[in-house]
Protein backbone atom coordinates (compact mmCIF):
# COMPACT_ATOMS: atom_id res chain seq x y z
CA UNK A 1 0.00 0.00 0.00
CA UNK A 2 2.75 2.42 0.84
CA UNK A 3 3.94 2.38 -2.77
CA UNK A 4 0.56 3.53 -4.09
CA UNK A 5 -0.03 6.55 -1.87
CA UNK A 6 3.18 7.08 0.08
CA UNK A 7 1.27 6.98 3.33
CA UNK A 8 -2.13 5.38 3.73
CA UNK A 9 -3.62 8.52 5.29
CA UNK A 10 -2.78 10.49 2.16
CA UNK A 11 -4.83 8.19 -0.07
CA UNK A 12 -7.76 8.22 2.33
CA UNK A 13 -7.67 12.00 2.55
CA UNK A 14 -7.55 12.32 -1.22
CA UNK A 15 -10.46 9.89 -1.62
CA UNK A 16 -12.60 11.73 0.92
CA UNK A 17 -11.72 15.17 -0.46
CA UNK A 18 -12.37 14.17 -4.06
CA UNK A 19 -15.64 12.49 -3.06
CA UNK A 20 -16.87 15.60 -1.26
CA UNK A 21 -15.77 18.07 -3.94
CA UNK A 22 -17.11 15.84 -6.72
CA UNK A 23 -20.46 15.58 -4.96
CA UNK A 24 -20.65 19.37 -4.56
CA UNK A 25 -19.83 19.98 -8.23
CA UNK A 26 -22.30 17.31 -9.38
CA UNK A 27 -25.01 18.73 -7.13
CA UNK A 28 -24.54 22.12 -8.78
CA UNK A 29 -24.99 20.47 -12.16
CA UNK A 30 -28.12 18.56 -11.14
CA UNK A 31 -29.88 21.16 -9.00
CA UNK A 32 -28.49 24.35 -10.57
CA UNK A 33 -29.33 23.62 -14.18
CA UNK A 34 -31.68 26.61 -14.39
CA UNK A 35 -35.32 26.98 -15.30
CA UNK A 36 -35.15 24.70 -18.33
CA UNK A 37 -35.66 27.48 -20.85
CA UNK A 38 -34.05 27.15 -24.28
CA UNK A 39 -33.85 29.52 -27.23
CA UNK A 40 -33.25 28.65 -30.85
CA UNK A 41 -29.98 30.11 -32.16
CA UNK A 42 -27.86 29.82 -35.29
CA UNK A 43 -24.19 28.97 -34.99
CA UNK A 44 -21.38 30.70 -36.89
CA UNK A 45 -21.51 27.77 -39.33
CA UNK A 46 -25.21 28.27 -39.98
CA UNK A 47 -26.48 25.33 -37.90
CA UNK A 48 -29.69 25.90 -35.95
CA UNK A 49 -29.84 24.45 -32.43
CA UNK A 50 -31.47 25.04 -29.05
CA UNK A 51 -29.35 26.70 -26.38
CA UNK A 52 -29.95 26.81 -22.61
CA UNK A 53 -30.48 30.31 -21.25
CA UNK A 54 -29.88 29.87 -17.51
CA UNK A 55 -28.17 27.78 -14.88
CA UNK A 56 -24.84 26.01 -14.80
CA UNK A 57 -25.27 24.84 -18.39
CA UNK A 58 -26.25 28.24 -19.82
CA UNK A 59 -25.12 28.85 -23.41
CA UNK A 60 -24.81 25.11 -24.14
CA UNK A 61 -26.81 23.04 -26.60
CA UNK A 62 -29.81 21.03 -25.34
CA UNK A 63 -28.05 17.72 -26.03
CA UNK A 64 -24.99 18.78 -24.03
CA UNK A 65 -27.18 19.84 -21.11
CA UNK A 66 -28.93 16.46 -21.09
CA UNK A 67 -25.63 14.59 -21.21
CA UNK A 68 -24.04 16.78 -18.54
CA UNK A 69 -26.94 16.33 -16.14
CA UNK A 70 -26.82 12.57 -16.72
CA UNK A 71 -23.13 12.44 -15.84
CA UNK A 72 -23.73 14.66 -12.82
CA UNK A 73 -26.43 12.29 -11.54
CA UNK A 74 -24.06 9.32 -11.99
CA UNK A 75 -21.29 11.17 -10.17
CA UNK A 76 -23.63 12.13 -7.33
CA UNK A 77 -25.23 8.69 -6.93
CA UNK A 78 -22.34 6.30 -7.71
CA UNK A 79 -18.84 7.80 -7.77
CA UNK A 80 -18.92 10.24 -4.84
CA UNK A 81 -20.40 7.66 -2.42
CA UNK A 82 -17.89 5.07 -3.65
CA UNK A 83 -14.97 7.36 -2.82
CA UNK A 84 -16.43 8.36 0.55
CA UNK A 85 -17.11 4.73 1.45
CA UNK A 86 -13.62 3.63 0.38
CA UNK A 87 -11.74 6.35 2.30
CA UNK A 88 -11.81 4.79 5.80
CA UNK A 89 -10.83 1.39 4.41
CA UNK A 90 -7.96 2.92 2.45
CA UNK A 91 -6.77 4.46 5.71
CA UNK A 92 -6.71 0.96 7.24
CA UNK A 93 -4.67 -0.39 4.34
CA UNK A 94 -7.29 -2.38 2.42
CA UNK A 95 -6.13 -3.34 -1.06
CA UNK A 96 -9.71 -3.65 -2.38
CA UNK A 97 -10.61 -0.18 -1.11
CA UNK A 98 -7.43 1.23 -2.62
CA UNK A 99 -8.35 -0.24 -6.01
CA UNK A 100 -11.86 1.21 -5.66
CA UNK A 101 -10.43 4.62 -4.79
CA UNK A 102 -8.05 4.47 -7.76
CA UNK A 103 -11.04 3.69 -10.00
CA UNK A 104 -12.82 6.75 -8.61
CA UNK A 105 -9.72 8.88 -9.18
CA UNK A 106 -9.59 7.63 -12.76
CA UNK A 107 -13.22 8.62 -13.29
CA UNK A 108 -12.42 12.21 -12.47
Tab-separated table of N, CA and C in Angstrom:
chain	number	residue	atom	x	y	z
A	1	UNK	N	0.796	-1.196	0.000
A	1	UNK	CA	0.000	0.000	0.000
A	1	UNK	C	0.846	1.271	0.000
A	2	UNK	N	1.945	1.224	0.718
A	2	UNK	CA	2.747	2.422	0.841
A	2	UNK	C	3.276	2.892	-0.508
A	3	UNK	N	3.438	1.988	-1.449
A	3	UNK	CA	3.935	2.377	-2.769
A	3	UNK	C	2.887	3.165	-3.549
A	4	UNK	N	1.602	2.872	-3.315
A	4	UNK	CA	0.557	3.528	-4.088
A	4	UNK	C	0.325	4.969	-3.662
A	5	UNK	N	0.307	5.217	-2.362
A	5	UNK	CA	-0.032	6.549	-1.874
A	5	UNK	C	1.047	7.181	-1.006
A	6	UNK	N	2.171	6.557	-0.822
A	6	UNK	CA	3.179	7.082	0.077
A	6	UNK	C	2.825	6.707	1.496
A	7	UNK	N	1.826	7.336	2.020
A	7	UNK	CA	1.266	6.979	3.326
A	7	UNK	C	-0.204	6.673	3.121
A	8	UNK	N	-0.745	5.776	3.908
A	8	UNK	CA	-2.135	5.375	3.735
A	8	UNK	C	-3.091	6.523	4.024
A	9	UNK	N	-2.768	7.382	4.965
A	9	UNK	CA	-3.622	8.523	5.290
A	9	UNK	C	-3.763	9.485	4.132
A	10	UNK	N	-2.725	9.606	3.312
A	10	UNK	CA	-2.784	10.494	2.157
A	10	UNK	C	-3.827	10.025	1.157
A	11	UNK	N	-3.846	8.734	0.867
A	11	UNK	CA	-4.826	8.191	-0.072
A	11	UNK	C	-6.236	8.317	0.443
A	12	UNK	N	-6.429	8.097	1.733
A	12	UNK	CA	-7.758	8.222	2.332
A	12	UNK	C	-8.223	9.670	2.299
A	13	UNK	N	-7.319	10.582	2.592
A	13	UNK	CA	-7.665	12.005	2.551
A	13	UNK	C	-8.027	12.433	1.135
A	14	UNK	N	-7.251	11.987	0.168
A	14	UNK	CA	-7.552	12.321	-1.224
A	14	UNK	C	-8.900	11.745	-1.656
A	15	UNK	N	-9.185	10.517	-1.263
A	15	UNK	CA	-10.456	9.889	-1.623
A	15	UNK	C	-11.629	10.654	-1.021
A	16	UNK	N	-11.521	10.997	0.261
A	16	UNK	CA	-12.597	11.728	0.919
A	16	UNK	C	-12.765	13.121	0.320
A	17	UNK	N	-11.661	13.814	0.100
A	17	UNK	CA	-11.721	15.165	-0.456
A	17	UNK	C	-12.307	15.162	-1.863
A	18	UNK	N	-11.852	14.239	-2.698
A	18	UNK	CA	-12.368	14.167	-4.060
A	18	UNK	C	-13.836	13.755	-4.067
A	19	UNK	N	-14.235	12.877	-3.158
A	19	UNK	CA	-15.636	12.486	-3.055
A	19	UNK	C	-16.524	13.654	-2.671
A	20	UNK	N	-16.084	14.446	-1.706
A	20	UNK	CA	-16.873	15.601	-1.261
A	20	UNK	C	-16.934	16.672	-2.342
A	21	UNK	N	-15.784	17.023	-2.909
A	21	UNK	CA	-15.768	18.068	-3.943
A	21	UNK	C	-16.511	17.627	-5.204
A	22	UNK	N	-16.373	16.355	-5.564
A	22	UNK	CA	-17.109	15.836	-6.719
A	22	UNK	C	-18.604	15.871	-6.500
A	23	UNK	N	-19.038	15.541	-5.280
A	23	UNK	CA	-20.461	15.584	-4.962
A	23	UNK	C	-20.999	17.014	-5.011
A	24	UNK	N	-20.224	17.961	-4.527
A	24	UNK	CA	-20.653	19.366	-4.564
A	24	UNK	C	-20.785	19.845	-6.000
A	25	UNK	N	-19.785	19.558	-6.826
A	25	UNK	CA	-19.830	19.979	-8.232
A	25	UNK	C	-20.985	19.312	-8.969
A	26	UNK	N	-21.205	18.024	-8.722
A	26	UNK	CA	-22.296	17.310	-9.381
A	26	UNK	C	-23.648	17.834	-8.916
A	27	UNK	N	-23.754	18.179	-7.637
A	27	UNK	CA	-25.013	18.729	-7.128
A	27	UNK	C	-25.331	20.059	-7.800
A	28	UNK	N	-24.314	20.878	-8.043
A	28	UNK	CA	-24.540	22.125	-8.784
A	28	UNK	C	-25.076	21.833	-10.180
A	29	UNK	N	-24.534	20.818	-10.824
A	29	UNK	CA	-24.989	20.469	-12.162
A	29	UNK	C	-26.405	19.941	-12.188
A	30	UNK	N	-26.785	19.150	-11.173
A	30	UNK	CA	-28.124	18.564	-11.137
A	30	UNK	C	-29.169	19.586	-10.687
A	31	UNK	N	-28.874	20.275	-9.591
A	31	UNK	CA	-29.880	21.162	-9.000
A	31	UNK	C	-29.769	22.611	-9.469
A	32	UNK	N	-28.669	22.974	-10.114
A	32	UNK	CA	-28.486	24.346	-10.575
A	32	UNK	C	-28.542	24.471	-12.078
A	33	UNK	N	-29.315	23.600	-12.706
A	33	UNK	CA	-29.332	23.623	-14.180
A	33	UNK	C	-30.232	24.702	-14.750
A	34	UNK	N	-30.882	25.484	-13.914
A	34	UNK	CA	-31.683	26.607	-14.387
A	34	UNK	C	-33.148	26.257	-14.505
A	35	UNK	N	-33.873	27.130	-15.189
A	35	UNK	CA	-35.323	26.975	-15.296
A	35	UNK	C	-35.757	26.095	-16.467
A	36	UNK	N	-34.819	25.591	-17.213
A	36	UNK	CA	-35.147	24.696	-18.326
A	36	UNK	C	-35.540	25.409	-19.606
A	37	UNK	N	-35.306	26.711	-19.660
A	37	UNK	CA	-35.661	27.480	-20.850
A	37	UNK	C	-34.556	27.368	-21.902
A	38	UNK	N	-34.980	27.228	-23.151
A	38	UNK	CA	-34.049	27.153	-24.275
A	38	UNK	C	-34.493	28.146	-25.343
A	39	UNK	N	-33.552	28.663	-26.085
A	39	UNK	CA	-33.851	29.519	-27.233
A	39	UNK	C	-33.205	28.897	-28.461
A	40	UNK	N	-33.800	29.143	-29.597
A	40	UNK	CA	-33.247	28.652	-30.852
A	40	UNK	C	-32.253	29.676	-31.382
A	41	UNK	N	-31.043	29.233	-31.669
A	41	UNK	CA	-29.984	30.113	-32.163
A	41	UNK	C	-29.346	29.487	-33.394
A	42	UNK	N	-28.599	30.295	-34.116
A	42	UNK	CA	-27.863	29.821	-35.286
A	42	UNK	C	-26.378	29.989	-35.020
A	43	UNK	N	-25.622	28.925	-35.243
A	43	UNK	CA	-24.186	28.973	-34.993
A	43	UNK	C	-23.475	29.764	-36.087
A	44	UNK	N	-22.186	29.989	-35.898
A	44	UNK	CA	-21.379	30.703	-36.889
A	44	UNK	C	-21.311	29.925	-38.201
A	45	UNK	N	-21.542	28.612	-38.138
A	45	UNK	CA	-21.514	27.772	-39.334
A	45	UNK	C	-22.897	27.621	-39.971
A	46	UNK	N	-23.883	28.305	-39.411
A	46	UNK	CA	-25.212	28.265	-39.979
A	46	UNK	C	-26.094	27.132	-39.475
A	47	UNK	N	-25.671	26.414	-38.446
A	47	UNK	CA	-26.479	25.331	-37.899
A	47	UNK	C	-27.438	25.885	-36.851
A	48	UNK	N	-28.684	25.463	-36.907
A	48	UNK	CA	-29.692	25.895	-35.954
A	48	UNK	C	-29.774	24.864	-34.828
A	49	UNK	N	-29.744	25.344	-33.588
A	49	UNK	CA	-29.838	24.451	-32.432
A	49	UNK	C	-30.474	25.201	-31.273
A	50	UNK	N	-30.887	24.444	-30.248
A	50	UNK	CA	-31.470	25.037	-29.054
A	50	UNK	C	-30.393	25.190	-27.988
A	51	UNK	N	-30.366	26.377	-27.368
A	51	UNK	CA	-29.346	26.698	-26.384
A	51	UNK	C	-30.012	27.020	-25.047
A	52	UNK	N	-29.452	26.505	-23.950
A	52	UNK	CA	-29.953	26.807	-22.611
A	52	UNK	C	-29.688	28.272	-22.293
A	53	UNK	N	-30.617	28.886	-21.545
A	53	UNK	CA	-30.484	30.309	-21.246
A	53	UNK	C	-30.117	30.608	-19.805
A	54	UNK	N	-30.172	29.598	-18.923
A	54	UNK	CA	-29.876	29.874	-17.514
A	54	UNK	C	-29.245	28.651	-16.857
A	55	UNK	N	-28.737	28.861	-15.666
A	55	UNK	CA	-28.173	27.778	-14.882
A	55	UNK	C	-26.715	27.496	-15.202
A	56	UNK	N	-26.234	26.406	-14.636
A	56	UNK	CA	-24.841	26.006	-14.799
A	56	UNK	C	-24.521	25.735	-16.263
A	57	UNK	N	-25.487	25.210	-16.982
A	57	UNK	CA	-25.269	24.841	-18.385
A	57	UNK	C	-25.738	25.919	-19.366
A	58	UNK	N	-25.836	27.155	-18.936
A	58	UNK	CA	-26.249	28.242	-19.819
A	58	UNK	C	-25.292	28.340	-21.014
A	59	UNK	N	-25.847	28.668	-22.148
A	59	UNK	CA	-25.118	28.847	-23.413
A	59	UNK	C	-24.590	27.542	-23.990
A	60	UNK	N	-25.159	26.413	-23.579
A	60	UNK	CA	-24.809	25.111	-24.143
A	60	UNK	C	-26.011	24.532	-24.863
A	61	UNK	N	-25.743	23.676	-25.828
A	61	UNK	CA	-26.809	23.042	-26.600
A	61	UNK	C	-27.624	22.097	-25.722
A	62	UNK	N	-28.897	21.889	-26.107
A	62	UNK	CA	-29.811	21.032	-25.344
A	62	UNK	C	-29.219	19.634	-25.133
A	63	UNK	N	-28.611	19.062	-26.151
A	63	UNK	CA	-28.046	17.722	-26.032
A	63	UNK	C	-26.908	17.683	-25.011
A	64	UNK	N	-26.093	18.719	-24.986
A	64	UNK	CA	-24.990	18.780	-24.031
A	64	UNK	C	-25.509	18.921	-22.603
A	65	UNK	N	-26.585	19.690	-22.431
A	65	UNK	CA	-27.178	19.843	-21.107
A	65	UNK	C	-27.701	18.495	-20.612
A	66	UNK	N	-28.397	17.765	-21.479
A	66	UNK	CA	-28.933	16.459	-21.094
A	66	UNK	C	-27.809	15.495	-20.721
A	67	UNK	N	-26.761	15.483	-21.507
A	67	UNK	CA	-25.631	14.595	-21.214
A	67	UNK	C	-24.925	15.003	-19.927
A	68	UNK	N	-24.719	16.292	-19.748
A	68	UNK	CA	-24.043	16.782	-18.543
A	68	UNK	C	-24.815	16.464	-17.274
A	69	UNK	N	-26.131	16.642	-17.320
A	69	UNK	CA	-26.944	16.331	-16.144
A	69	UNK	C	-26.904	14.834	-15.862
A	70	UNK	N	-26.923	14.016	-16.904
A	70	UNK	CA	-26.822	12.569	-16.721
A	70	UNK	C	-25.530	12.164	-16.034
A	71	UNK	N	-24.414	12.737	-16.475
A	71	UNK	CA	-23.127	12.435	-15.844
A	71	UNK	C	-23.080	12.962	-14.415
A	72	UNK	N	-23.701	14.119	-14.181
A	72	UNK	CA	-23.728	14.662	-12.824
A	72	UNK	C	-24.523	13.761	-11.886
A	73	UNK	N	-25.636	13.212	-12.356
A	73	UNK	CA	-26.426	12.289	-11.536
A	73	UNK	C	-25.598	11.045	-11.219
A	74	UNK	N	-24.917	10.497	-12.214
A	74	UNK	CA	-24.064	9.319	-11.994
A	74	UNK	C	-22.969	9.628	-10.978
A	75	UNK	N	-22.347	10.780	-11.101
A	75	UNK	CA	-21.294	11.175	-10.171
A	75	UNK	C	-21.850	11.296	-8.759
A	76	UNK	N	-23.026	11.906	-8.637
A	76	UNK	CA	-23.629	12.134	-7.328
A	76	UNK	C	-24.110	10.846	-6.680
A	77	UNK	N	-24.618	9.906	-7.471
A	77	UNK	CA	-25.226	8.691	-6.929
A	77	UNK	C	-24.229	7.533	-6.808
A	78	UNK	N	-23.235	7.461	-7.698
A	78	UNK	CA	-22.339	6.303	-7.713
A	78	UNK	C	-20.910	6.657	-7.272
A	79	UNK	N	-20.279	7.584	-7.957
A	79	UNK	CA	-18.839	7.802	-7.771
A	79	UNK	C	-18.504	8.474	-6.441
A	80	UNK	N	-19.213	9.551	-6.096
A	80	UNK	CA	-18.915	10.242	-4.837
A	80	UNK	C	-19.130	9.324	-3.625
A	81	UNK	N	-20.259	8.589	-3.545
A	81	UNK	CA	-20.399	7.663	-2.416
A	81	UNK	C	-19.335	6.563	-2.401
A	82	UNK	N	-18.934	6.096	-3.582
A	82	UNK	CA	-17.889	5.074	-3.647
A	82	UNK	C	-16.594	5.588	-3.024
A	83	UNK	N	-16.201	6.801	-3.372
A	83	UNK	CA	-14.968	7.365	-2.821
A	83	UNK	C	-15.089	7.602	-1.317
A	84	UNK	N	-16.241	8.104	-0.884
A	84	UNK	CA	-16.428	8.357	0.549
A	84	UNK	C	-16.461	7.055	1.348
A	85	UNK	N	-17.057	6.021	0.771
A	85	UNK	CA	-17.109	4.728	1.452
A	85	UNK	C	-15.732	4.064	1.481
A	86	UNK	N	-14.940	4.262	0.454
A	86	UNK	CA	-13.618	3.626	0.380
A	86	UNK	C	-12.590	4.302	1.283
A	87	UNK	N	-12.755	5.586	1.565
A	87	UNK	CA	-11.740	6.349	2.300
A	87	UNK	C	-11.336	5.732	3.634
A	88	UNK	N	-12.267	5.363	4.526
A	88	UNK	CA	-11.809	4.787	5.799
A	88	UNK	C	-11.085	3.444	5.643
A	89	UNK	N	-11.490	2.685	4.633
A	89	UNK	CA	-10.834	1.394	4.411
A	89	UNK	C	-9.444	1.571	3.798
A	90	UNK	N	-9.295	2.602	2.979
A	90	UNK	CA	-7.964	2.920	2.448
A	90	UNK	C	-7.043	3.305	3.603
A	91	UNK	N	-7.572	4.048	4.559
A	91	UNK	CA	-6.768	4.457	5.714
A	91	UNK	C	-6.301	3.256	6.527
A	92	UNK	N	-7.090	2.183	6.511
A	92	UNK	CA	-6.712	0.963	7.243
A	92	UNK	C	-5.787	0.060	6.433
A	93	UNK	N	-5.599	0.383	5.155
A	93	UNK	CA	-4.675	-0.392	4.340
A	93	UNK	C	-5.302	-1.461	3.474
A	94	UNK	N	-6.606	-1.378	3.234
A	94	UNK	CA	-7.291	-2.381	2.421
A	94	UNK	C	-6.912	-2.249	0.942
A	95	UNK	N	-6.477	-3.348	0.354
A	95	UNK	CA	-6.129	-3.344	-1.060
A	95	UNK	C	-7.364	-3.139	-1.935
A	96	UNK	N	-8.471	-3.806	-1.596
A	96	UNK	CA	-9.708	-3.648	-2.378
A	96	UNK	C	-10.195	-2.206	-2.367
A	97	UNK	N	-10.174	-1.576	-1.210
A	97	UNK	CA	-10.612	-0.178	-1.115
A	97	UNK	C	-9.673	0.741	-1.889
A	98	UNK	N	-8.389	0.428	-1.870
A	98	UNK	CA	-7.425	1.233	-2.623
A	98	UNK	C	-7.702	1.133	-4.121
A	99	UNK	N	-8.022	-0.061	-4.587
A	99	UNK	CA	-8.354	-0.237	-6.006
A	99	UNK	C	-9.643	0.499	-6.354
A	100	UNK	N	-10.628	0.453	-5.440
A	100	UNK	CA	-11.863	1.210	-5.660
A	100	UNK	C	-11.584	2.707	-5.727
A	101	UNK	N	-10.765	3.190	-4.815
A	101	UNK	CA	-10.432	4.618	-4.792
A	101	UNK	C	-9.690	5.016	-6.071
A	102	UNK	N	-8.764	4.174	-6.518
A	102	UNK	CA	-8.054	4.474	-7.761
A	102	UNK	C	-9.010	4.511	-8.948
A	103	UNK	N	-10.014	3.650	-8.948
A	103	UNK	CA	-11.037	3.694	-10.003
A	103	UNK	C	-11.813	5.001	-9.957
A	104	UNK	N	-12.135	5.465	-8.745
A	104	UNK	CA	-12.815	6.748	-8.614
A	104	UNK	C	-11.943	7.906	-9.052
A	105	UNK	N	-10.640	7.846	-8.717
A	105	UNK	CA	-9.718	8.878	-9.179
A	105	UNK	C	-9.650	8.895	-10.696
A	106	UNK	N	-9.641	7.722	-11.290
A	106	UNK	CA	-9.589	7.626	-12.755
A	106	UNK	C	-10.839	8.189	-13.415
A	107	UNK	N	-11.971	8.062	-12.756
A	107	UNK	CA	-13.215	8.615	-13.295
A	107	UNK	C	-13.119	10.123	-13.432
A	108	UNK	N	-12.537	10.753	-12.419
A	108	UNK	CA	-12.418	12.212	-12.467
A	108	UNK	C	-11.264	12.615	-13.355
